[in-house]
Coordinates of C-alpha atoms in Angstrom, one line a residue:
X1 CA 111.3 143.9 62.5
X2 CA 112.1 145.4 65.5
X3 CA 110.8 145.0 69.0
X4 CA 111.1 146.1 72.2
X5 CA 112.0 144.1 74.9
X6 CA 108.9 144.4 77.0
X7 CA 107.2 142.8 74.3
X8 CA 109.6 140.2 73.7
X9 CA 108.9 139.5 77.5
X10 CA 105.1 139.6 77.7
X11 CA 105.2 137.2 74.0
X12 CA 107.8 134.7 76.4
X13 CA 105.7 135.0 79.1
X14 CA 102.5 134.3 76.9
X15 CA 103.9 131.3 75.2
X16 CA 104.9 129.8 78.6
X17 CA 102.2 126.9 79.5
X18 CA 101.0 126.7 83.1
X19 CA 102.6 123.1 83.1
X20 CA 106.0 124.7 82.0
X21 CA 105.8 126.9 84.7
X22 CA 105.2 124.0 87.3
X23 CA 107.7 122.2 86.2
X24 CA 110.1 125.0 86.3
X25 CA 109.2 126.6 89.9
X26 CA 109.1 122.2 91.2
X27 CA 111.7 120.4 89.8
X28 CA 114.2 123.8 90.2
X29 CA 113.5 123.3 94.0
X30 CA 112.3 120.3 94.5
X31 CA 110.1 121.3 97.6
X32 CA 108.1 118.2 98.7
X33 CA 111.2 116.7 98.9
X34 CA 112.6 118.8 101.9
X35 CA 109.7 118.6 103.3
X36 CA 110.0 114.5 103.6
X37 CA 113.4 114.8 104.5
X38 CA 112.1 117.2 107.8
X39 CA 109.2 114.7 108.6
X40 CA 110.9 111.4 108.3
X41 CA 114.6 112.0 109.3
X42 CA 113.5 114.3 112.5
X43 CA 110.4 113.1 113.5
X44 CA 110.2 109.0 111.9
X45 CA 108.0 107.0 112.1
X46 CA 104.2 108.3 113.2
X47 CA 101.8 105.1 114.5
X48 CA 98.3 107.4 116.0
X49 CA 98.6 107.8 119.5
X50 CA 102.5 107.7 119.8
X51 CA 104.7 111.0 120.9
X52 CA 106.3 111.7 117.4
X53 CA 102.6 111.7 115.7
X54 CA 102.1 114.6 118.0
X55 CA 105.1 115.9 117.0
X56 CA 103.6 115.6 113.5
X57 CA 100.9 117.1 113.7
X58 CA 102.6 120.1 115.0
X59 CA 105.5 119.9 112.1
X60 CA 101.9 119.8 109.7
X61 CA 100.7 123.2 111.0
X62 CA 103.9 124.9 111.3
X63 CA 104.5 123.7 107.8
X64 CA 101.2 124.8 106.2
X65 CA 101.7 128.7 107.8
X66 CA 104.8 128.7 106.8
X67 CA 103.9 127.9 103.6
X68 CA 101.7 130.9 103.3
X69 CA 98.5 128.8 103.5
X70 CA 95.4 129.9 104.7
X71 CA 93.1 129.3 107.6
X72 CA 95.3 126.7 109.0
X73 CA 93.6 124.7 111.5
X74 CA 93.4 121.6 113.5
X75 CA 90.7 119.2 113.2
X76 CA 90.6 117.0 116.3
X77 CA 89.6 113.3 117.0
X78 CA 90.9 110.5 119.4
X79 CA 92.8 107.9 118.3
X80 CA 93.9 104.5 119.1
X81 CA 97.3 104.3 120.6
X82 CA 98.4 100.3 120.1
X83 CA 102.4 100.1 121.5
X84 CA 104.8 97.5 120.1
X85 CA 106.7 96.3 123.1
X86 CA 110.5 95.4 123.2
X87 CA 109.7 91.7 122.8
X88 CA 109.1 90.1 120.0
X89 CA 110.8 86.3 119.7
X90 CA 109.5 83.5 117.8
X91 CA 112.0 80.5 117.8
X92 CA 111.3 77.3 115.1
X93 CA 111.6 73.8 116.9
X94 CA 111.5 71.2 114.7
X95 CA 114.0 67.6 114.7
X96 CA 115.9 68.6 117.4
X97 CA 116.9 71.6 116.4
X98 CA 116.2 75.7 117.1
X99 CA 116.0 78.4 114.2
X100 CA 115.2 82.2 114.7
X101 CA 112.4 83.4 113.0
X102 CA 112.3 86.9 111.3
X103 CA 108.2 88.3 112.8
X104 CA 106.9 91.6 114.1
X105 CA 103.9 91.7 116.0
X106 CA 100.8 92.7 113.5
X107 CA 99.2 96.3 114.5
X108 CA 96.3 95.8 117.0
X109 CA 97.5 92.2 118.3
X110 CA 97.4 91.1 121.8
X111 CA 100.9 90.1 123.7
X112 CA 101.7 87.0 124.5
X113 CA 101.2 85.7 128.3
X114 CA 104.4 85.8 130.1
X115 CA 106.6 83.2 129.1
X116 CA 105.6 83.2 125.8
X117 CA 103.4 80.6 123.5
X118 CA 105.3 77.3 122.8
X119 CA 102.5 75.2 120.1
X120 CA 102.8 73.2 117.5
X121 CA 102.4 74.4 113.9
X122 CA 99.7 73.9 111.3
X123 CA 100.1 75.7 107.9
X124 CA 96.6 77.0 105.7
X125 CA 96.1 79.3 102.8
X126 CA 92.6 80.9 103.6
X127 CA 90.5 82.2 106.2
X128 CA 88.1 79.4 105.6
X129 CA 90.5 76.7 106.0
X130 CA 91.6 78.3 109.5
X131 CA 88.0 78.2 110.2
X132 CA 87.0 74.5 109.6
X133 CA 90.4 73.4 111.2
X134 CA 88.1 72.4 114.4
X135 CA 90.1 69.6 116.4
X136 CA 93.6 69.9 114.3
X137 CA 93.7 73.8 115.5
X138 CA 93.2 73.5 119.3
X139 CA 96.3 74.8 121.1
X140 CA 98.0 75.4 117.5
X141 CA 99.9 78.3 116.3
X142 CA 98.5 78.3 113.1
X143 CA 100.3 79.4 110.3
X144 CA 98.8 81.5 107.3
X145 CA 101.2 80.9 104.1
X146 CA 99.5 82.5 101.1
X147 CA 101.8 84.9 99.2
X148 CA 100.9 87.5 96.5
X149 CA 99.9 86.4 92.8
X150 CA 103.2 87.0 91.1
X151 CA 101.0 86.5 87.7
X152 CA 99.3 90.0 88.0
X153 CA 100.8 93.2 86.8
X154 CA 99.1 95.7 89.8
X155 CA 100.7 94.7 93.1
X156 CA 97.8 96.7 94.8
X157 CA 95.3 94.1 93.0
X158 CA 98.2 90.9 94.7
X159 CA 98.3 92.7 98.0
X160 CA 94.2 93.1 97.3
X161 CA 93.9 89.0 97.0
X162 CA 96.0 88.1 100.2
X163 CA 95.5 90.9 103.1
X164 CA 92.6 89.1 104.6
X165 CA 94.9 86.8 106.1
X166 CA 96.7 89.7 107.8
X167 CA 93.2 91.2 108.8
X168 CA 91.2 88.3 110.2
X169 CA 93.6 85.4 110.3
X170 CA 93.5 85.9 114.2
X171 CA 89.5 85.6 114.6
X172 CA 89.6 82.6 112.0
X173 CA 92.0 80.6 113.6
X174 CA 90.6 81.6 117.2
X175 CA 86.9 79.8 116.1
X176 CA 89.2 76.3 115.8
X177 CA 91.1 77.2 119.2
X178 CA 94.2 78.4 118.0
X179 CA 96.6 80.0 120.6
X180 CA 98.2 82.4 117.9
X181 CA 98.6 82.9 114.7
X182 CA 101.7 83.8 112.0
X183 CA 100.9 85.3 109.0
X184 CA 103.5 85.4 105.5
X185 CA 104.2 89.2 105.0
X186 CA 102.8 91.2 102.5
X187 CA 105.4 91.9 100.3
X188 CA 106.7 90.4 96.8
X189 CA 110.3 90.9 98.1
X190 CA 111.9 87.8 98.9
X191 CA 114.1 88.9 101.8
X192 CA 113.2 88.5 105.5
X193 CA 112.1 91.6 106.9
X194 CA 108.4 91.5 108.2
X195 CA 106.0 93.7 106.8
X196 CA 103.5 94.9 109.3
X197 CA 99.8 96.5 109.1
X198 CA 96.5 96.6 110.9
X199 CA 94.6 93.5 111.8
X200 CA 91.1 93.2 114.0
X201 CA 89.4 91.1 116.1
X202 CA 86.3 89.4 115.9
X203 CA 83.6 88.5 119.0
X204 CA 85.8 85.6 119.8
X205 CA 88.8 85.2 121.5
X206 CA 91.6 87.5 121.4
X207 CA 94.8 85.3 120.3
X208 CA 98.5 87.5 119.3
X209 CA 99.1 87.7 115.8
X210 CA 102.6 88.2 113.6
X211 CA 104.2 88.8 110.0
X212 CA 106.8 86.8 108.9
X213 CA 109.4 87.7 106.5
X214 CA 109.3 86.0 103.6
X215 CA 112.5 83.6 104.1
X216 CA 111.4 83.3 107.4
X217 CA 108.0 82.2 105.7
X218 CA 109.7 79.7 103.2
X219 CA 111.7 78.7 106.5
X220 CA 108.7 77.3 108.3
X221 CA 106.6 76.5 105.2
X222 CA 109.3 73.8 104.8
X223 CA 109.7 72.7 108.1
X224 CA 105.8 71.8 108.8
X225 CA 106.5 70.1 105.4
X226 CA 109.0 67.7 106.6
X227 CA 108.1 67.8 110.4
X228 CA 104.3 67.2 111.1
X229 CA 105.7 67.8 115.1
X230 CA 107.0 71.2 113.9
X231 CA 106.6 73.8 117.0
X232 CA 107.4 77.5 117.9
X233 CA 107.7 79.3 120.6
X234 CA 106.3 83.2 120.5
X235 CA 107.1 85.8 122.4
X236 CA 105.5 89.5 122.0
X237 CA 104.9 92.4 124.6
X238 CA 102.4 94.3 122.6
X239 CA 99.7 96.1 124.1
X240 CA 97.0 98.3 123.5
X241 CA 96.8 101.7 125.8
X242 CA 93.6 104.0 126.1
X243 CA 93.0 106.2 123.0
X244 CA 94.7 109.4 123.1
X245 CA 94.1 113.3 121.3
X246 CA 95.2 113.9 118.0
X247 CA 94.1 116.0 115.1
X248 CA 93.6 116.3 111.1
X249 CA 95.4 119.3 110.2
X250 CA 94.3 121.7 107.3
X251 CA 94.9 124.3 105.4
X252 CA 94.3 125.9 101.9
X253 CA 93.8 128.7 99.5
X254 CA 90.6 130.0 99.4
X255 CA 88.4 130.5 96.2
X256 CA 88.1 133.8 94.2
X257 CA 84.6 133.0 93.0
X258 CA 83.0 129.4 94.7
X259 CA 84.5 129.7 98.1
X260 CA 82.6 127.4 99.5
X261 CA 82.8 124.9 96.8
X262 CA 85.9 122.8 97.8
X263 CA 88.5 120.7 96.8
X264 CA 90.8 118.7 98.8
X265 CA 93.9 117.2 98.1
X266 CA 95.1 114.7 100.8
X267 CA 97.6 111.8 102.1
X268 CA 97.8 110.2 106.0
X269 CA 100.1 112.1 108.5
X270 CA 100.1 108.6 110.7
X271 CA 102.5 105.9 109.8
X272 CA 103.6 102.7 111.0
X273 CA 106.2 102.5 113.3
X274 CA 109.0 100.3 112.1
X275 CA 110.1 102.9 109.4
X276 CA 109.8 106.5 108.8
X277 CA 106.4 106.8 106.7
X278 CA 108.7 108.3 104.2
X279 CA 106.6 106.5 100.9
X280 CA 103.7 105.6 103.1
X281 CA 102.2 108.2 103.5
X282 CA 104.6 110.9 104.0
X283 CA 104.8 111.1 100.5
X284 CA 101.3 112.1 100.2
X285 CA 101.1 114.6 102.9
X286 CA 104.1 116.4 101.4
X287 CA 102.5 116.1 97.8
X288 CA 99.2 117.8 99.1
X289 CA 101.0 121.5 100.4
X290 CA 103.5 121.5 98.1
X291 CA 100.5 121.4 95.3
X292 CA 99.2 124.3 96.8
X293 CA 102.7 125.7 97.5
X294 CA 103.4 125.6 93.6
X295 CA 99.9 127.3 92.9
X296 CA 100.5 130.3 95.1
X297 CA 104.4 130.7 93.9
X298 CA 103.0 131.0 90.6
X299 CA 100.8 133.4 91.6
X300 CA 97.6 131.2 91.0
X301 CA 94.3 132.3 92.5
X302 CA 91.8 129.1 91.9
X303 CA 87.8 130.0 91.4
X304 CA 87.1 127.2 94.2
X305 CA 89.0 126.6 97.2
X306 CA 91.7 124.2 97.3
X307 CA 92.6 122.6 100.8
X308 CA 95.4 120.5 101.7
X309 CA 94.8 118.3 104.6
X310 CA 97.2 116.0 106.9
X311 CA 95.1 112.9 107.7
X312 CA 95.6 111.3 110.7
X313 CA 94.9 107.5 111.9
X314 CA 94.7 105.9 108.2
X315 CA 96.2 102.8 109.3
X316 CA 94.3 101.5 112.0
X317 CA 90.9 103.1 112.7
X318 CA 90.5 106.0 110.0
X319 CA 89.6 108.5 112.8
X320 CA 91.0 111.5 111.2
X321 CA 88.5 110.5 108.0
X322 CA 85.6 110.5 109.8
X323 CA 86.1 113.4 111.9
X324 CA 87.1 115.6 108.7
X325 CA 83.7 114.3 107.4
X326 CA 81.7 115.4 109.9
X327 CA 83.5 118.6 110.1
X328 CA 82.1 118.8 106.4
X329 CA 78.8 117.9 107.4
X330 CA 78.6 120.1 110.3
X331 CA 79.7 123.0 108.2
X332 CA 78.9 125.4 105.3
X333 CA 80.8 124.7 102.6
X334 CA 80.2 122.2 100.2
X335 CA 83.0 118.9 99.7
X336 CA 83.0 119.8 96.2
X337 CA 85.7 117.3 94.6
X338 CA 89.0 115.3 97.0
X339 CA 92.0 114.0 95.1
X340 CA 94.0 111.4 97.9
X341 CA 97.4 110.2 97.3
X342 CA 98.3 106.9 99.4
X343 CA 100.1 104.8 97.1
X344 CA 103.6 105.8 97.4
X345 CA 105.7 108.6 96.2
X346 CA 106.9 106.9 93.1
X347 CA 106.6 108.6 89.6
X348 CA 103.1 109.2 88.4
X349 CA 101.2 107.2 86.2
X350 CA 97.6 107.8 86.1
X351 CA 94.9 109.0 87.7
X352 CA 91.2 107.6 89.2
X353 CA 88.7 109.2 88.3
X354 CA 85.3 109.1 88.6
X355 CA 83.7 106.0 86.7
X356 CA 80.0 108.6 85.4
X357 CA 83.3 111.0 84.3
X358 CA 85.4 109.4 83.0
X359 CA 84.9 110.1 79.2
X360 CA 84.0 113.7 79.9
X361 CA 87.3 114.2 82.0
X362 CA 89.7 113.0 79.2
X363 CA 90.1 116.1 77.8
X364 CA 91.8 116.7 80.7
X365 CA 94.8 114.0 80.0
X366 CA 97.1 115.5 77.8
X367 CA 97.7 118.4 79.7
X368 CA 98.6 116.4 82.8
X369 CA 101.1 114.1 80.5
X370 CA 104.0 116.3 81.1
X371 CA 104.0 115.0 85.1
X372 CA 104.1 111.3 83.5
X373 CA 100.2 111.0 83.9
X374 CA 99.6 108.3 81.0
X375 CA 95.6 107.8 81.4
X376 CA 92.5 108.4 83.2
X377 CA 90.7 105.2 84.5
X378 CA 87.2 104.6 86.3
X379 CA 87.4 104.4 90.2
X380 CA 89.3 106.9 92.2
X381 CA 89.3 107.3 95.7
X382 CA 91.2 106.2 99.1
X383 CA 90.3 105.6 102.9
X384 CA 90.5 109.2 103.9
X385 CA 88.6 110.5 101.0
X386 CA 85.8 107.5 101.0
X387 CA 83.7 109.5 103.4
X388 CA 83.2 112.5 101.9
X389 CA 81.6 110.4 99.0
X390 CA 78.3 110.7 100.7
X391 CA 78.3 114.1 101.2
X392 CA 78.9 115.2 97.4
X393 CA 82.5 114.6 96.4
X394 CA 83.8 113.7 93.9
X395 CA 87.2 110.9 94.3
X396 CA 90.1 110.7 92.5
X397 CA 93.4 108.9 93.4
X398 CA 96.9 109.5 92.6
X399 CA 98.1 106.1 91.0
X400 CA 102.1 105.8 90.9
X401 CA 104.0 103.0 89.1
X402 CA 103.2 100.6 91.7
X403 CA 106.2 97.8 91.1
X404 CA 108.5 98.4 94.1
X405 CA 105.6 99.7 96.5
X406 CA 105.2 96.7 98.7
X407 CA 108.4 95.9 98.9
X408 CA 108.3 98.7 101.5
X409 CA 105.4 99.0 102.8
X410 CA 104.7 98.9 106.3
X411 CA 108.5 97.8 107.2
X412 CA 111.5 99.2 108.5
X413 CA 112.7 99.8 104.5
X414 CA 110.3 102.3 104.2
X415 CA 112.8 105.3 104.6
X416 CA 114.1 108.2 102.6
X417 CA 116.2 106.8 100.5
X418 CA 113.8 104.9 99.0
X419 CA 112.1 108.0 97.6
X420 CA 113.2 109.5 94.0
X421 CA 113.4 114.0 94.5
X422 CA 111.9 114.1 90.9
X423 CA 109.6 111.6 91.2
X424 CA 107.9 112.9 93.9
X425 CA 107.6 115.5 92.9
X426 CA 106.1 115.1 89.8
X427 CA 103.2 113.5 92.0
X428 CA 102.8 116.8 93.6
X429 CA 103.0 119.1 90.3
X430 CA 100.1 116.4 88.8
X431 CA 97.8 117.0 92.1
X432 CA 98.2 120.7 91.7
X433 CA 97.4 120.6 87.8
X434 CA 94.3 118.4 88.6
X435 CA 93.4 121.2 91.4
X436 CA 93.6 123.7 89.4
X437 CA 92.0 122.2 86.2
X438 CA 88.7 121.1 88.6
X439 CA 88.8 124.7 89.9
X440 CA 88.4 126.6 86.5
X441 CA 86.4 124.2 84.5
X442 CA 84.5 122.6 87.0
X443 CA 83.6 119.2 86.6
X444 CA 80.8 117.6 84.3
X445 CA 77.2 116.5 86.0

């Protein structure tokens, strides 16, 4: 039978799937990819407050319009703006003899008074035992050695049972007089480099605070052992500086029918400083425009509007969150469903979803299995995204395989290199199926 070769075309054309397509137009180019490449190789690392998270907010809003995204816009808050220092020394003294330890101060700490801290050592594994240290933790550094639960397959549920140490370690040593505290890094990685991250202060004093890497760790975890006389001296020049101006930066494609029904897909511009940001969460910032890159090269025009947005101050204060959501409150348009990626840039594995959904949404699941999505599962969400809770959304989170994520995180590994073209990519071409699939079918009450 014969036929012509229009028709041939428009039955090609016909047979092609939406997910075909995506894969096609993302892994030919590989977008989001680039994109990282720009944001952590020419601008690095991007703690709030610093001069390159200015510079990355600007790279954010150039990138949208170039992009071809709409209504592009800056969403501003103040920030805290918390500076490392060029010191950071802690030296193990124990049986006559001096070791370098492997530390970098914690995000938030206090410096040291000139000179440094030279204190004895005393090692615990909770906040509570910090706590009811009373007499042995006067004028100690005290040492918090609890590591991650090698037993449970989710590192996210490991790092889960042992950042409190990292977080309040400081005010729980301070109530038993401590003069500082060292705190094992958060990492399954058994090399030395420290692993930093956000930690606060309670009402009581303000004592400095630093990771360890995890030889270091082992290092002085045997030497208090052996050595109940087992000192250090500590040495950091960290600081915190008055907040300065920063923004959220947005922008989106705007809905053919619900306009003002929208849906946001999201990661943190902000990064820690010792790295480039490249998995956390560079990764995510990239994933969330070049979803809405991949809709509008395919010629996509979504019923709701979809809106990427460029959180900034995730890691220590979640400014940029709060002010997004009270731009959402303040405004007309309804925060209709937010989809947050802030768990690396690895391949993707599932989704969270909401738990009253869940069983309605699984129709959903095979066509997202072509981007390695293997399931739904109850509870979605992330830090920038909680907010908007409140206010109507509905939260999902992009879950990668999770295995090598910590051994990154928050150190100076976290570059680049460490990030798979394909892979993150995938993560992108799954948030803009998810989009597009809340867009047209709208979600179940």
């Amino acid at each position: 039978m014969y036929f012509p070769i229009f028709a041939l075309l428009i039955l090609s054309a016909q047979e092609t799937s939406l997910a075909d397509r995506m894969c096609a137009e993302g892994l030919t180019h590989l977008h989001a990819y680039h994109m990282l490449d720009e944001l952590t190789n020419k601008i690095g690392g991007r703690l709030s407050g610093s001069p390159q998270a200015a510079r990355a907010v600007t790279w954010a809003d150039t990138m949208m319009r170039s992009t071809g995204l709409e209504n592009v816009k800056q969403i501003p808050c103040m920030v805290p703006h918390w500076v490392r220092g060029k010191q950071e020394v802690a030296i193990l003294e124990s049986r006559g003899k001096r070791s370098k330890l492997s530390i970098c101060a914690l995000g938030g700490s206090v410096g040291t008074p000139k000179g440094g801290i030279d204190a004895e050592i005393v090692e615990v594994k909770t906040l509570a035992e910090a706590s009811a240290l009373g007499e042995r933790g006067r004028g100690k550094i005290v040492f918090f050695n609890r590591g991650f639960d090698p037993t449970l397959t989710s590192t996210f549920r490991a790092y889960g049972g042992a950042v409190d140490q990292r977080f309040g370690g400081a005010s729980a040593a301070a109530k038993s007089g401590a003069v500082a505290v060292l705190v094992r890094s958060m990492t399954l990685d058994p090399d030395d480099e420290p692993h930093t991250g956000v930690m606060e202060y309670g009402a009581g004093d303000h004592i400095p605070a630093a990771a360890l890497g995890i030889k270091s760790a082992n290092r002085l975890s045997d030497a208090v052992g052996a050595d109940p006389h087992a000192k250090a001296h500590l040495e950091l020049s960290c600081e915190t500086l008055p907040d300065e101006p920063s923004a959220n930066v947005v922008g989106e494609i705007v809905g053919s029918e619900k306009p003002d029904e929208v849906i946001v897909l999201g990661g943190h511009l902000d990064s820690w400083d010792l790295g480039r940001g490249a998995h956390d969460d560079g990764a995510g910032v990239v994933q969330a425009i070049e979803a809405l890159r991949l809709l509008k090269s395919l010629g996509l025009k979504p019923k709701r509007t979809i809106r990427a947005i460029a959180f900034m101050n995730e890691e220590n204060g979640s400014r940029g969150a709060k002010a997004y959501a009270e731009f959402v409150k303040n405004g007309k348009q309804k925060a209709y469903a937010a989809v947050e990626s802030d768990s690396g840039g690895f391949m993707p594995r599932a989704f969270g979803v909401p738990k009253e959904k869940l069983d309605a949404l699984r129709k959903w699941e095979d066509r997202l299995q072509v981007f390695g999505i293997e399931h739904f599962r109850a509870g979605g969400g992330g830090a920038d995204i909680e907010p908007l809770a409140p206010l109507g959304a509905a939260l999902f989170g992009l879950e990668p395989e999770n295995q090598r994520y910590f051994d990154y995180h928050h150190s100076r590994k976290d570059t680049l290199d460490k990030v798979n073209p394909r892979e993150l990519e995938f993560g992108a071409m799954a948030m803009g199926m998810l989009a597009w699939l809340i867009s047209e079918e709208g979600l179940p009450n």
